[in-house]
Short mmCIF file of C-alpha atoms in Angstrom, two decimals:
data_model
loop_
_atom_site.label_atom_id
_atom_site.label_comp_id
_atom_site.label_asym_id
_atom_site.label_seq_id
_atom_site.Cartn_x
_atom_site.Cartn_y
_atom_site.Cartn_z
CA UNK A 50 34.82 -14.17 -47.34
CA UNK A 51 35.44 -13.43 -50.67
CA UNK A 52 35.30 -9.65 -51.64
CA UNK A 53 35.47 -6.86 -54.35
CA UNK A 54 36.75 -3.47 -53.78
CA UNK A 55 35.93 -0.15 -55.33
CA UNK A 56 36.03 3.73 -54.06
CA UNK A 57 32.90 4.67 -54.27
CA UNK A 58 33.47 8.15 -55.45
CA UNK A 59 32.39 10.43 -56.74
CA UNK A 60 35.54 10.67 -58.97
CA UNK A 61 34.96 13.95 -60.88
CA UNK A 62 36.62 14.12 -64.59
CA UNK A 63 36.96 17.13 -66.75
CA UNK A 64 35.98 16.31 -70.48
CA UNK A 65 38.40 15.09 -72.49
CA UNK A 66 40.87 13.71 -70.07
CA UNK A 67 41.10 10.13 -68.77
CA UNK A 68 39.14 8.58 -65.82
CA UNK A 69 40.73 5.71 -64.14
CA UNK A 70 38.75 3.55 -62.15
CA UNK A 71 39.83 0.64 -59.60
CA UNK A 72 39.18 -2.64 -57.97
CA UNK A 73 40.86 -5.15 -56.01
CA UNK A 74 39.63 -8.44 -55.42
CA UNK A 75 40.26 -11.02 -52.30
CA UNK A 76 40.37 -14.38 -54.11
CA UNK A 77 44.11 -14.70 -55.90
CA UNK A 78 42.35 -17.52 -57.79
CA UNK A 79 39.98 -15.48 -59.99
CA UNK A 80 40.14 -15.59 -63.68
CA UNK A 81 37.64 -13.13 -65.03
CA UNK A 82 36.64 -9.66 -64.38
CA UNK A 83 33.94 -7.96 -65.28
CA UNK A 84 32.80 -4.21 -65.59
CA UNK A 85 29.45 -3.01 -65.73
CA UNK A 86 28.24 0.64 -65.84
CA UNK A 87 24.92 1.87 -64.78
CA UNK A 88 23.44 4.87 -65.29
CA UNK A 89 20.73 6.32 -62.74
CA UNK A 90 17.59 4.58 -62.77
CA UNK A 91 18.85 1.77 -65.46
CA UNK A 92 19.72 -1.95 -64.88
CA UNK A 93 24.25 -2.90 -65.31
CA UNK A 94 25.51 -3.31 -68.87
CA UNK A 95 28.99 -5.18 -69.50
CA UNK A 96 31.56 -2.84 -71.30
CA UNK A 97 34.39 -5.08 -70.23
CA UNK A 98 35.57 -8.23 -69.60
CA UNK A 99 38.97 -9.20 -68.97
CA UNK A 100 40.80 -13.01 -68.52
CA UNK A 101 44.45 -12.06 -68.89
CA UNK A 102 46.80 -10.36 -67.64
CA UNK A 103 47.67 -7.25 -69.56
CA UNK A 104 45.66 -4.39 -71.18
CA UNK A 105 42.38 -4.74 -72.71
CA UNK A 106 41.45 -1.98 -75.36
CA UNK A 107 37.71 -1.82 -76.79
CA UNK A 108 37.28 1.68 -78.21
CA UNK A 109 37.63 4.92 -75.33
CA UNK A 110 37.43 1.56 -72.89
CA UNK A 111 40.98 -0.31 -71.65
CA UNK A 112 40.58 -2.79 -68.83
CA UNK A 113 44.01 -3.52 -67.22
CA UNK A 114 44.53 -6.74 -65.06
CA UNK A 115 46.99 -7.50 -62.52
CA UNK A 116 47.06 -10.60 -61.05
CA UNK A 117 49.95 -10.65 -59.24
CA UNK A 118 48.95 -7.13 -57.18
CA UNK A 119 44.77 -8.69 -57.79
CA UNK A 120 43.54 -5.46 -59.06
CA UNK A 121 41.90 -4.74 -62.24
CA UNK A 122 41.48 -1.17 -63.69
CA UNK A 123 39.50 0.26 -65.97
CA UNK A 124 40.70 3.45 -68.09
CA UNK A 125 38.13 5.93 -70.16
CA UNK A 126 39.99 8.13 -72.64
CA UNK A 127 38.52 11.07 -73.68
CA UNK A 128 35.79 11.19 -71.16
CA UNK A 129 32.45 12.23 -72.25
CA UNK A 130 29.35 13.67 -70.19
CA UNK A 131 27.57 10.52 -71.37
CA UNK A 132 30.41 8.26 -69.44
CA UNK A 133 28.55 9.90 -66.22
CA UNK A 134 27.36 7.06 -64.26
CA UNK A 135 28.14 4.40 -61.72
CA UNK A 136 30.90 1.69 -62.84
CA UNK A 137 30.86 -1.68 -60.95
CA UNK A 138 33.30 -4.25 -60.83
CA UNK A 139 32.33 -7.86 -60.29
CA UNK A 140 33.87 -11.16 -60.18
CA UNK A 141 32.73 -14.89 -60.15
CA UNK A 142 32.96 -17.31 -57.74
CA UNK A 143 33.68 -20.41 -59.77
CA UNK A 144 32.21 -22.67 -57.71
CA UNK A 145 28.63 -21.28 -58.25
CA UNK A 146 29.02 -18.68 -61.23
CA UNK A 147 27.64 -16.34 -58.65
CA UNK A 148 29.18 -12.90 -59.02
CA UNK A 149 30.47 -10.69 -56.12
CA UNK A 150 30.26 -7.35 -56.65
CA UNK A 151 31.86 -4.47 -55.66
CA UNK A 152 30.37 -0.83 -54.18
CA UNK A 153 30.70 0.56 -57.30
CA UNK A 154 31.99 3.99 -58.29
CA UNK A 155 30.30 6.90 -59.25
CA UNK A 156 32.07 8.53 -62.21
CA UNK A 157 31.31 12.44 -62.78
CA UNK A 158 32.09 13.94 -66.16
CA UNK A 159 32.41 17.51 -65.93
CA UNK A 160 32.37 19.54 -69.33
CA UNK B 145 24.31 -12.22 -75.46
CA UNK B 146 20.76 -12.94 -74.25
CA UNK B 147 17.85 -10.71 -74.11
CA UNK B 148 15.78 -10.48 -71.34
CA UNK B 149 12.44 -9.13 -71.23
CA UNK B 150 11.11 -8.23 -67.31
CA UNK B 151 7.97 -7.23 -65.82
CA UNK B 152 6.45 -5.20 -64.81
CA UNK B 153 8.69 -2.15 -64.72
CA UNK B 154 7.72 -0.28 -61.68
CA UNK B 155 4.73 -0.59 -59.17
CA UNK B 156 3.18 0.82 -56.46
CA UNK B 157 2.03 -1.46 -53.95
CA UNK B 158 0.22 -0.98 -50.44
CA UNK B 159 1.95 -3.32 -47.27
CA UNK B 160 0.69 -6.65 -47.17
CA UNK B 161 0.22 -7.31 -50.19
CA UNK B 162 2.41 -9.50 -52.91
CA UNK B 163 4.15 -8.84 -56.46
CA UNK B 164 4.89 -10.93 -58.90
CA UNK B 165 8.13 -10.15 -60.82
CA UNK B 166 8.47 -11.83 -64.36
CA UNK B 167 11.48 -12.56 -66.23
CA UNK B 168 11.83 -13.91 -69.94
CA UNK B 169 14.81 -15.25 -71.71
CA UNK B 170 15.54 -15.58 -75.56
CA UNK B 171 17.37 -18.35 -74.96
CA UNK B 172 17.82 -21.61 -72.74
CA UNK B 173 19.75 -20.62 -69.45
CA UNK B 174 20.56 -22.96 -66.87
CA UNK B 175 20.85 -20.32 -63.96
CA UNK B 176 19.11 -17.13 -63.34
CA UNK B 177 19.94 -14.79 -60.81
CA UNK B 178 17.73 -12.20 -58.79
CA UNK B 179 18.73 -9.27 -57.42
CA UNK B 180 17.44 -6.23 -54.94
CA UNK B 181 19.55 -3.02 -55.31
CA UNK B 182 18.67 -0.23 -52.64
CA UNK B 183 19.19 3.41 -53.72
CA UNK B 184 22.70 4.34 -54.40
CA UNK B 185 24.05 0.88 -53.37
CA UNK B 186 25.18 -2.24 -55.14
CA UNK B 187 23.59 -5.43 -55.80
CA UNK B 188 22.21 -7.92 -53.36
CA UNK B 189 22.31 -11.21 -54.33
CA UNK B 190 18.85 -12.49 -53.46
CA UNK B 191 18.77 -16.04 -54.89
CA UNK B 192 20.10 -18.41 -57.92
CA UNK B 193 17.34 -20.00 -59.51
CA UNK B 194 17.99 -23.22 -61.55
CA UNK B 195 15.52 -25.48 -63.58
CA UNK B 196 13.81 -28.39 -62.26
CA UNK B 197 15.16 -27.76 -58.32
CA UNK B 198 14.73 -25.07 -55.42
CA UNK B 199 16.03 -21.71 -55.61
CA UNK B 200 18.89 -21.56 -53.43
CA UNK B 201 18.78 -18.22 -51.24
CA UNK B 202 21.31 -16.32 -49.59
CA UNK B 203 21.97 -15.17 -45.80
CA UNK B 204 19.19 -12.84 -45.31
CA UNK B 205 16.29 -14.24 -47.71
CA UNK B 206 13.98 -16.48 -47.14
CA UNK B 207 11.35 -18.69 -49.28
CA UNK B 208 8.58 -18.03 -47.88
CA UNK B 209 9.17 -14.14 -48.44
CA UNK B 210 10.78 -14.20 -51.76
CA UNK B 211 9.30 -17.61 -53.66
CA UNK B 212 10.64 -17.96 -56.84
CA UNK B 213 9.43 -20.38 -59.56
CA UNK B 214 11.82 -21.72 -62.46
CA UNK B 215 9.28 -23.51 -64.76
CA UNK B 216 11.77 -23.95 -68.26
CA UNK B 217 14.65 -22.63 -69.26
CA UNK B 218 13.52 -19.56 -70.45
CA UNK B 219 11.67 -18.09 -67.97
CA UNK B 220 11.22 -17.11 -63.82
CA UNK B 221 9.35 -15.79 -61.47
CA UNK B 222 10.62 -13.74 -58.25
CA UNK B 223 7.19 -12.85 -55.70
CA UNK B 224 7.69 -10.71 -53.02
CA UNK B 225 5.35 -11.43 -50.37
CA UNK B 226 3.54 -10.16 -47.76
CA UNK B 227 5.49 -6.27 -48.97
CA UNK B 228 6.21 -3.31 -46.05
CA UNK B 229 8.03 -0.37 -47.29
CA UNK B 230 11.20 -1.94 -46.22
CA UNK B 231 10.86 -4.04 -49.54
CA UNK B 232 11.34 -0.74 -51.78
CA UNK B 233 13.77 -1.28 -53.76
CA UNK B 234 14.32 -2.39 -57.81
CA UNK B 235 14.35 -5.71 -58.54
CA UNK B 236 16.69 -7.35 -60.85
CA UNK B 237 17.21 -11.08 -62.82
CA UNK B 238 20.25 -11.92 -64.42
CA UNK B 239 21.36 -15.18 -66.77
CA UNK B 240 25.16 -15.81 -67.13
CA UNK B 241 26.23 -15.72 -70.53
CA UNK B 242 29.09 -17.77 -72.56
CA UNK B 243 32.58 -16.71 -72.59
CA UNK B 244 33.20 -12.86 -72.35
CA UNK B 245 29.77 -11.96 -72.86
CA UNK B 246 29.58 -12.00 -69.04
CA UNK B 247 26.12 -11.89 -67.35
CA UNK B 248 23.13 -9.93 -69.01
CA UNK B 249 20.30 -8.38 -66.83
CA UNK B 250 16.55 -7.41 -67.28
CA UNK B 251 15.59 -3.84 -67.51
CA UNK B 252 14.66 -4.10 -63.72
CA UNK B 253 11.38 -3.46 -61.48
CA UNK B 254 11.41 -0.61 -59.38
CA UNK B 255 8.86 -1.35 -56.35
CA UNK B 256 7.34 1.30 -54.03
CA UNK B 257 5.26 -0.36 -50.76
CA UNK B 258 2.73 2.45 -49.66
#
């Protein structure tokens, strides 16, 4: 059974400092990662995906990938109230492009 | 990435009936995905829906409660049939995209069954 990973919060951040996120994953032979966030009420939108190992910067958004250890982070620098929502993780099975998906993590920007 | 326009966006329906879920693409995709998310949990995989064959459901869904239809490329339909309040929940479709664009998903249908 192949499986995602998250804390599921909430993980309270004061404004302006940096919320880290996690996930680990079950299958060692993944190759992407993906991260969604979802605010209340609203359908997931991608802000990250990540092939590589390494660091991944887009903006306030850095998606870090470990392989070897199968987790893949995501950091938010400078937190804003508006980065208040619920951030899910979520991987592909290759066989079926189907994507597993983890609890998700409620993130809770505190000004 | 695509664009996906679905429909309707919330309903209230009374137990026993059915709804009829609509999802449009701006662009050819070969699979589409539905989804049921509960209240403060993650996705459910529901089905994968692929042109010109059956839906192919997961442990816990069934055809004959959740039909879907997969006329083109550009377009499904996800019914939920036969609805008790059990069935609240919003309903989701989802097309993978190319490369890092990941998977895109419609602006989702929040049912009630009354």
């Amino acid at each position: 059974q192949k499986e995602v990973e998250q804390n599921s919060g909430p993980l309270s951040v004061p404004e302006g400092a940096i919320a880290s996120l996690n996930c680990t994953y079950s299958d060692r032979g993944s190759q992407s990662f993906f991260w969604y966030r979802q605010y209340s009420g609203k359908s997931p939108e991608l802000i990250m995906s990540i092939y590589s190992n390494g660091d991944k910067e887009d903006g306030r958004f850095t998606a870090q990938l470990n392989k070897a250890s199968q987790y893949v982070s995501l950091l938010i620098r400078d937190s804003q109230p508006s980065d208040s929502a619920t951030y899910l993780c979520a991987v592909p099975m290759d066989s079926n492009y189907q994507l597993i998906w983890g609890a998700g993590t409620k993130l809770i920007i505190k000004p | 990435s695509a664009v996906i326009s679905q429909k309707p966006s919330r309903d209230i329906c009374q137990r026993g009936t059915s709804l009829t879920i609509q999802c449009q693409v701006d662009s050819q995709v070969t699979m589409m995905f539905w989804y049921r998310q509960q209240p403060g949990q993650s996705l459910t995989l529901i089905a994968t829906a692929n042109q010109g064959s059956e839906a192919t459901y997961e442990s816990g869904f069934v055809i004959d409660k959740f039909p879907i239809s997969r006329p083109n490329l550009t377009f499904s339909t996800l019914t939920v049939s036969n609805m008790s309040p059990e069935d609240s929940s919003i309903y989701l479709c989802s097309v993978r995209g190319q490369g890092p664009y990941g998977y895109t998903f419609g602006s989702g249908t929040r049912l009630t069954v009354v």
